[in-house]
Tab-separated table of C-alpha atoms in Angstrom:
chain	number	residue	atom	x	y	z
F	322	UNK	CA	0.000	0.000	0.000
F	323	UNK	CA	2.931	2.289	1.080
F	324	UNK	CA	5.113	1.202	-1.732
F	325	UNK	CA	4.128	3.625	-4.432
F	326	UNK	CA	4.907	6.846	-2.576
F	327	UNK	CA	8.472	7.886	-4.619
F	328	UNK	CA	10.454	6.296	-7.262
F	329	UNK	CA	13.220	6.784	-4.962
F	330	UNK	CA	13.861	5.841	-1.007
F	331	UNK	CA	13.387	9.179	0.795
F	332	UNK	CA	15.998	9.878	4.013
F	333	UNK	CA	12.949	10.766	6.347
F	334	UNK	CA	9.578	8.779	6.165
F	335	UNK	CA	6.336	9.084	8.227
F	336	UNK	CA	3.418	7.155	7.062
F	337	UNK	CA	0.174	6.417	9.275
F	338	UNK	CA	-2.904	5.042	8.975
F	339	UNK	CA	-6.344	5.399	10.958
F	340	UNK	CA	-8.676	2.317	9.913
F	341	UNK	CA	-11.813	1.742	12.492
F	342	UNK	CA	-12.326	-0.887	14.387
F	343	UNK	CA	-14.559	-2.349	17.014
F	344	UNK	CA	-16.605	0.907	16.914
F	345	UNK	CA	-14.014	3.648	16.846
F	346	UNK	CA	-10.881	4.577	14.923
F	347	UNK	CA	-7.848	3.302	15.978
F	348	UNK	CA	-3.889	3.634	14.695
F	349	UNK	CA	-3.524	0.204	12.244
F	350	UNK	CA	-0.187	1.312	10.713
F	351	UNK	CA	3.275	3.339	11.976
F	352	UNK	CA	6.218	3.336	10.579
F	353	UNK	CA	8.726	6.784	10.915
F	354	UNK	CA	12.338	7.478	9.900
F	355	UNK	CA	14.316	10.380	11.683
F	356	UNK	CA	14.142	13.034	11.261
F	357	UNK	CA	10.488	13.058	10.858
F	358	UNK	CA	8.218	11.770	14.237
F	359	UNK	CA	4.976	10.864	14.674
F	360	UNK	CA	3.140	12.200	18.224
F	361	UNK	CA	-0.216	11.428	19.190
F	362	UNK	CA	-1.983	13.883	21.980
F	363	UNK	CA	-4.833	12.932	23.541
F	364	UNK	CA	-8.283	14.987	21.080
F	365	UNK	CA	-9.982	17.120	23.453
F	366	UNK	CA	-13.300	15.200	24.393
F	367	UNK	CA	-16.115	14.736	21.426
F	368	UNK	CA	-13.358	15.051	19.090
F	369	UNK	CA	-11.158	12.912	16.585
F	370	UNK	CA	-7.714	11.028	17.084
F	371	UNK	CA	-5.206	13.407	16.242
F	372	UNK	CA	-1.141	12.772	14.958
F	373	UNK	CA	1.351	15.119	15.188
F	374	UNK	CA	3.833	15.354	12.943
F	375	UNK	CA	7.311	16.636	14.047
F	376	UNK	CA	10.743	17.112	12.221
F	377	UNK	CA	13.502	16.961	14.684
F	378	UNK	CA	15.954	18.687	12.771
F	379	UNK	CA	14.634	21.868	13.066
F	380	UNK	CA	14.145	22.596	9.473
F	381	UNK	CA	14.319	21.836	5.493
F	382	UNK	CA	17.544	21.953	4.217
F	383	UNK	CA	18.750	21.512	0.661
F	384	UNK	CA	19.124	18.284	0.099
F	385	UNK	CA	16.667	17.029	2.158
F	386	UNK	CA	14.340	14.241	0.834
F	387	UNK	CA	11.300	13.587	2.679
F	388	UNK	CA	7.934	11.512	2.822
F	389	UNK	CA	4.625	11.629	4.278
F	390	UNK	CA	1.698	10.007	3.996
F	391	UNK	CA	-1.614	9.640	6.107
F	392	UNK	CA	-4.486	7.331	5.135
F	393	UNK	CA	-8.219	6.893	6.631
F	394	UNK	CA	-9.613	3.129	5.765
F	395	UNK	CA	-13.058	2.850	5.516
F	396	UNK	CA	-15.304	4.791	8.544
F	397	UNK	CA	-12.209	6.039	10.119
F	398	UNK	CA	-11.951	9.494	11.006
F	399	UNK	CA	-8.508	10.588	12.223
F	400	UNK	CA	-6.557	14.620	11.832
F	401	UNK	CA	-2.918	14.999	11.373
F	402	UNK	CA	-1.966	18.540	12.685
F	403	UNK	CA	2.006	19.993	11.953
F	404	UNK	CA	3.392	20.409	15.432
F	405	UNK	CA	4.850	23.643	14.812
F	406	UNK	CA	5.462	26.170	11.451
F	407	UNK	CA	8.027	24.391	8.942
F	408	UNK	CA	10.906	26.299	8.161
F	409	UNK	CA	12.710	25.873	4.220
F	410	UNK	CA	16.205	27.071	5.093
F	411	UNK	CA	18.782	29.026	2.749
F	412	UNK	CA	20.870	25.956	-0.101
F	413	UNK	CA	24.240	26.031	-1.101
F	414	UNK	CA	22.985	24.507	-4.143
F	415	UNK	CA	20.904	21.212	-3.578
F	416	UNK	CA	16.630	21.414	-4.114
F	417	UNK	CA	15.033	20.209	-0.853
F	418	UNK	CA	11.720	17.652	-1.498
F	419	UNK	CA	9.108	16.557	0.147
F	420	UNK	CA	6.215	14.267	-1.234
F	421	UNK	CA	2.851	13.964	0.925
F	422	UNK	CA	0.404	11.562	0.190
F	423	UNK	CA	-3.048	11.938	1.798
F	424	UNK	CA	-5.987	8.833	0.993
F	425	UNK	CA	-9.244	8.629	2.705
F	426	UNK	CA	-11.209	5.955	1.626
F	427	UNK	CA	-15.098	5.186	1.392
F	428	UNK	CA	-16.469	7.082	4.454
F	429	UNK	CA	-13.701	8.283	5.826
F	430	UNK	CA	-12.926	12.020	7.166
F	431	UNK	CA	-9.463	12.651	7.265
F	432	UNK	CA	-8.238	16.274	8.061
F	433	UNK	CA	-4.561	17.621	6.946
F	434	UNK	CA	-3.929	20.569	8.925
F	435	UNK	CA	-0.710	22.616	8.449
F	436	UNK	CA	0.878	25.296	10.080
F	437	UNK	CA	2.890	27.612	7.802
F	438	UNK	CA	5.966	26.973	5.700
F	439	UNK	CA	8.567	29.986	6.450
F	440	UNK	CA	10.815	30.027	3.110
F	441	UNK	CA	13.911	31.385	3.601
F	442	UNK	CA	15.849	33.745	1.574
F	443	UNK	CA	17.851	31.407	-0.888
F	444	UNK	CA	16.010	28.303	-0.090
F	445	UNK	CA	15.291	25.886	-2.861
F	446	UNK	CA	12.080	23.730	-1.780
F	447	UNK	CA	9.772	21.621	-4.306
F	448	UNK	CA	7.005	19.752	-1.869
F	449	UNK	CA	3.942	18.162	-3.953
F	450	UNK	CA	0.894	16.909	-1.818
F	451	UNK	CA	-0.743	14.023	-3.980
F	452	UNK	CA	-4.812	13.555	-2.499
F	453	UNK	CA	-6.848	10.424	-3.635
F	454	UNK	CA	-10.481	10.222	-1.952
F	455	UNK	CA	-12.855	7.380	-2.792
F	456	UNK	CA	-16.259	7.730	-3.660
F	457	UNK	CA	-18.043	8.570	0.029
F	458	UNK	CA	-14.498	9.624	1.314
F	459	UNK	CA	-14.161	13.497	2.669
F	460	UNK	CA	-10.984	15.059	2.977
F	461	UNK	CA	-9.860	18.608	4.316
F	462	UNK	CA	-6.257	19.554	3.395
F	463	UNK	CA	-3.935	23.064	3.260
F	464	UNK	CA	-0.970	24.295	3.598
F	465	UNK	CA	0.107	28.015	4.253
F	466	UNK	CA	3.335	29.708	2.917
F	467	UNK	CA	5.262	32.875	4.994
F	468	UNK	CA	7.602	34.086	2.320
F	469	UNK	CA	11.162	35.245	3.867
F	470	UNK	CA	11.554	35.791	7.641
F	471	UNK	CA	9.318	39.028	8.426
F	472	UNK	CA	10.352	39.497	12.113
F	473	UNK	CA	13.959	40.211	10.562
F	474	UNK	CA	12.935	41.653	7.825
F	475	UNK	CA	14.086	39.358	5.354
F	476	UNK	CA	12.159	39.268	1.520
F	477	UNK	CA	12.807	36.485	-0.880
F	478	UNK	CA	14.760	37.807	-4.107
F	479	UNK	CA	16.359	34.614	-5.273
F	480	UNK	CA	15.643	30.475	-4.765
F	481	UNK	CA	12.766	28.218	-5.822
F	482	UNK	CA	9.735	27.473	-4.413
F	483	UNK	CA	7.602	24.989	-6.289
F	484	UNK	CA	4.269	23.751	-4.259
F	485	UNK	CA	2.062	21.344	-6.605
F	486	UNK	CA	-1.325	19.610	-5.578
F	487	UNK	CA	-3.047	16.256	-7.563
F	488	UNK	CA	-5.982	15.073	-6.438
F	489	UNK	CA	-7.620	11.983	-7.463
F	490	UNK	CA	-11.038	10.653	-7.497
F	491	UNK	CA	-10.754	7.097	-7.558
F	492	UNK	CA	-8.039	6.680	-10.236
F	493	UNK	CA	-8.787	9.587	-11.810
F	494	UNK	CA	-6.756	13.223	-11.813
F	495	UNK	CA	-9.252	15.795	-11.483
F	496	UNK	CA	-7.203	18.780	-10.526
F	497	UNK	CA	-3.631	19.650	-10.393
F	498	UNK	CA	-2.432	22.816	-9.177
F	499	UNK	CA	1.701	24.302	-9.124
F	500	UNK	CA	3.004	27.427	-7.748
F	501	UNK	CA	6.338	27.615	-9.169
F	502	UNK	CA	8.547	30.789	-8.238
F	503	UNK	CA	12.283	30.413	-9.858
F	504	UNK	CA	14.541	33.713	-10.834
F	505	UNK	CA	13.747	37.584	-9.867
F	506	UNK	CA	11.270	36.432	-6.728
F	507	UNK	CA	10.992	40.094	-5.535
F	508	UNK	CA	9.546	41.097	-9.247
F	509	UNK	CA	7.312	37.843	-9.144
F	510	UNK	CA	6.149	38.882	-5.377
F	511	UNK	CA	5.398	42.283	-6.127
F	512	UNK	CA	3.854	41.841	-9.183
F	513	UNK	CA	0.131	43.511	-9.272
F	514	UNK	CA	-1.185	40.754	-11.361
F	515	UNK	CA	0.998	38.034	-9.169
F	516	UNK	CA	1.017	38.737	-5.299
F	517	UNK	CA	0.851	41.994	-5.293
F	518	UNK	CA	3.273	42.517	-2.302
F	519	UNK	CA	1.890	40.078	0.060
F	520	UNK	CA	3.673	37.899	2.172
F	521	UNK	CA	2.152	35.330	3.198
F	522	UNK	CA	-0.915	32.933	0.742
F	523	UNK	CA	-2.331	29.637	1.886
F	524	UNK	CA	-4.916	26.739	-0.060
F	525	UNK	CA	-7.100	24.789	1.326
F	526	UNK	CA	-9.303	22.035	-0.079
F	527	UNK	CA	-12.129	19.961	0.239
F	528	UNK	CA	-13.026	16.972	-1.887
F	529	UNK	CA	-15.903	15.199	-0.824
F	530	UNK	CA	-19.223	14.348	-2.819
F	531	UNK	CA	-20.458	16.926	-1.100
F	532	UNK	CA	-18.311	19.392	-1.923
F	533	UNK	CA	-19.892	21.739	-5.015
F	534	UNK	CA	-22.549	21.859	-2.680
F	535	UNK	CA	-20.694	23.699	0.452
F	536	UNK	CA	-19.413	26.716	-2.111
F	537	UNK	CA	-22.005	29.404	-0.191
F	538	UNK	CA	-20.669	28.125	3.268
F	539	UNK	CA	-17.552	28.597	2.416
F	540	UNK	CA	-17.846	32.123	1.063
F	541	UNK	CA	-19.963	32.954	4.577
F	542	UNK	CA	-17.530	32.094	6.747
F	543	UNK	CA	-14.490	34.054	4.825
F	544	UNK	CA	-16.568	36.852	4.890
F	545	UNK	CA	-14.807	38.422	7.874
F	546	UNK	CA	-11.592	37.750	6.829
F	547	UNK	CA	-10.473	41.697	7.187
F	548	UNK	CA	-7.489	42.610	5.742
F	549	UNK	CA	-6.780	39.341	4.406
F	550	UNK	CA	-7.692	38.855	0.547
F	551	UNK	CA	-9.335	35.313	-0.203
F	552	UNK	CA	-11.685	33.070	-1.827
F	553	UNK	CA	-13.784	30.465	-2.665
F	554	UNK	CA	-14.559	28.269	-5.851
F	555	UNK	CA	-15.336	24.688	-6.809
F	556	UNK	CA	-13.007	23.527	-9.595
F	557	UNK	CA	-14.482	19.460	-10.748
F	558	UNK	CA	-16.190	19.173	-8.208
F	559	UNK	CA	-13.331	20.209	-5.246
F	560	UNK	CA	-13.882	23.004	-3.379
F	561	UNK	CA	-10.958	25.365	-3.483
F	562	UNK	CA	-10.092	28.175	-1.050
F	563	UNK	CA	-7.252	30.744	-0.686
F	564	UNK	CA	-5.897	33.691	0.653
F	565	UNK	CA	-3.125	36.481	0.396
F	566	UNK	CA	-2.045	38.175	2.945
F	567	UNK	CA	0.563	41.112	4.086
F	568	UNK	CA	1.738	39.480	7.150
F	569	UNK	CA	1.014	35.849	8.238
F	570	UNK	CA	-0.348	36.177	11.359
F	571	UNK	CA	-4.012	37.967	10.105
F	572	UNK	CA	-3.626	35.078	7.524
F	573	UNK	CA	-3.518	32.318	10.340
F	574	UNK	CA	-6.813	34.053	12.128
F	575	UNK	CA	-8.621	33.749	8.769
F	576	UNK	CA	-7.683	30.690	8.331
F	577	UNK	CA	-7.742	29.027	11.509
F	578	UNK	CA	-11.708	30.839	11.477
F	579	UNK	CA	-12.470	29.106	8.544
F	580	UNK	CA	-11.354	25.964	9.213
F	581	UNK	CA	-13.155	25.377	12.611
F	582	UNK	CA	-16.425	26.653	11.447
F	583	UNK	CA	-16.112	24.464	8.483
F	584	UNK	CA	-15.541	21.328	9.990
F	585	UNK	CA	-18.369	21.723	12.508
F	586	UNK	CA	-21.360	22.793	9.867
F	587	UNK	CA	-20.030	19.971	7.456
F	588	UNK	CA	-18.457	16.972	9.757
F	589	UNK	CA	-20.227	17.995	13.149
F	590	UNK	CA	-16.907	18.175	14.679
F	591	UNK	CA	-15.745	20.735	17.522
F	592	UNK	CA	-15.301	24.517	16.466
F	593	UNK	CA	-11.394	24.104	17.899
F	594	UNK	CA	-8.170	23.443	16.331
F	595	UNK	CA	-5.780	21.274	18.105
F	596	UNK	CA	-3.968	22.697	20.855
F	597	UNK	CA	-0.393	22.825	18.896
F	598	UNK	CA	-1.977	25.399	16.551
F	599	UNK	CA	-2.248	27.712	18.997
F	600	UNK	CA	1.175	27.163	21.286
């Protein structure tokens, strides 16, 4: 099942698997490789069994070659949270990469809930997240980018940055999505018709059968989002949300928002992130 992940053995591995049985979800498969860890808190009561995933190295470096994936069998409901923001650190040279496969199968839920990606100045990170949901299956997935180090300053002018989503319905591709930044960043960054300045952007999905349906919903609840710029919109049938920002932390309120609300009116699920989100 695990097999298929890269055509090539990856340094760090984390793969883990909810499936339920006897009448709630339970962990059927673990297997890590340092640097990459897999945690599991006790979910707050009324909620879902929760893995955190850690790097203990501190950071992406260029070179780096990394694997993830997180599966839901069949009426398992399980969220994997990042235990703390993700930082792509400055290459000599080498691209960093890291693969993340996400499968929830026939009436599943299975939640993939980042915290941001800072990309340093000079970094050179490709990460694609590859999604397959069966028919009946629901999945919630995003990731959220902080370009440069703003506490210090710091604005990207040179690296690479490429961030690619496929999603499959059964064995079908039915979207696939690349944000691919090589060259002048700063011009890219700035651009009016590109980012306009902002510093921070984040995606999130949700593919479910359900999905076209939960377009309005979506749009409510970004309603407030303030000085944050984002939207909604089903693309084949996956609902499709992002947002710019000019500093990350108004982004992470918006989104954080969003996300709670969401998975209460669709998966009747507490309105409360993990505690790591907010630590």
């Amino acid at each position: 099942m695990f097999a298929d992940i890269l055509p090539s053995d990856p340094a760090a591995v984390a793969e883990l698997r909810f499936e339920f049985r006897h009448g709630q979800t339970r962990l059927a498969h673990l297997h890590q490789k340092a640097p990459l860890r897999v945690l599991f808190p006790d979910a707050p009561e009324g909620d879902i069994p929760t893995a955190a995933l850690v790097n203990t190295g501190g950071g992406l470096v260029g070179g780096d070659h990394l694997a993830v994936t997180a599966e839901a069998g069949p009426w398992a409901r399980g969220l994997v949270v990042a235990q703390a923001a993700e930082k792509a650190y400055r290459s000599s040279g080498p691209d960093c990469v890291l693969n993340v496969t996400l499968r929830a199968e026939s009436d599943s839920w299975l939640e993939w809930l980042p915290q941001e990606t800072i990309v340093f100045q000079g970094a050179r990170l490709r990460r694609t997240t590859r999604v397959e949901v069966a028919p009946q299956g629901r999945l919630l997935a995003g990731e959220i980018l902080t370009f440069g180090r703003r506490a210090r300053g710091e604005s990207l002018t040179e690296g690479l940055l490429r961030d690619a989503w496929e999603i499959r319905r059964g064995d079908r591709l039915v979207w696939a999505d690349a944000l691919h930044l090589d060259g002048d960043l700063a011009e890219m960054l700035g651009h009016a018709a590109g980012f306009a300045g902002a510093t921070a952007c984040a995606t999130a999905i949700y593919v479910a059968d359900d999905a076209p349906n939960r377009l309005e919903l979506a749009r409510e609840l970004l309603s407030e989002a303030g000085e944050v710029r984002c939207a909604a919109t089903v693309v084949n049938g996956i609902l499709i949300l992002r947002w710019l920002a000019p500093d990350t932390a108004p982004l992470r309120t918006s989104f954080a928002a969003f996300w709670s609300a969401f998975r209460v009116a669709v998966a009747a699920l507490p309105g409360k992130l993990p505690r790591l989100w907010y630590v």
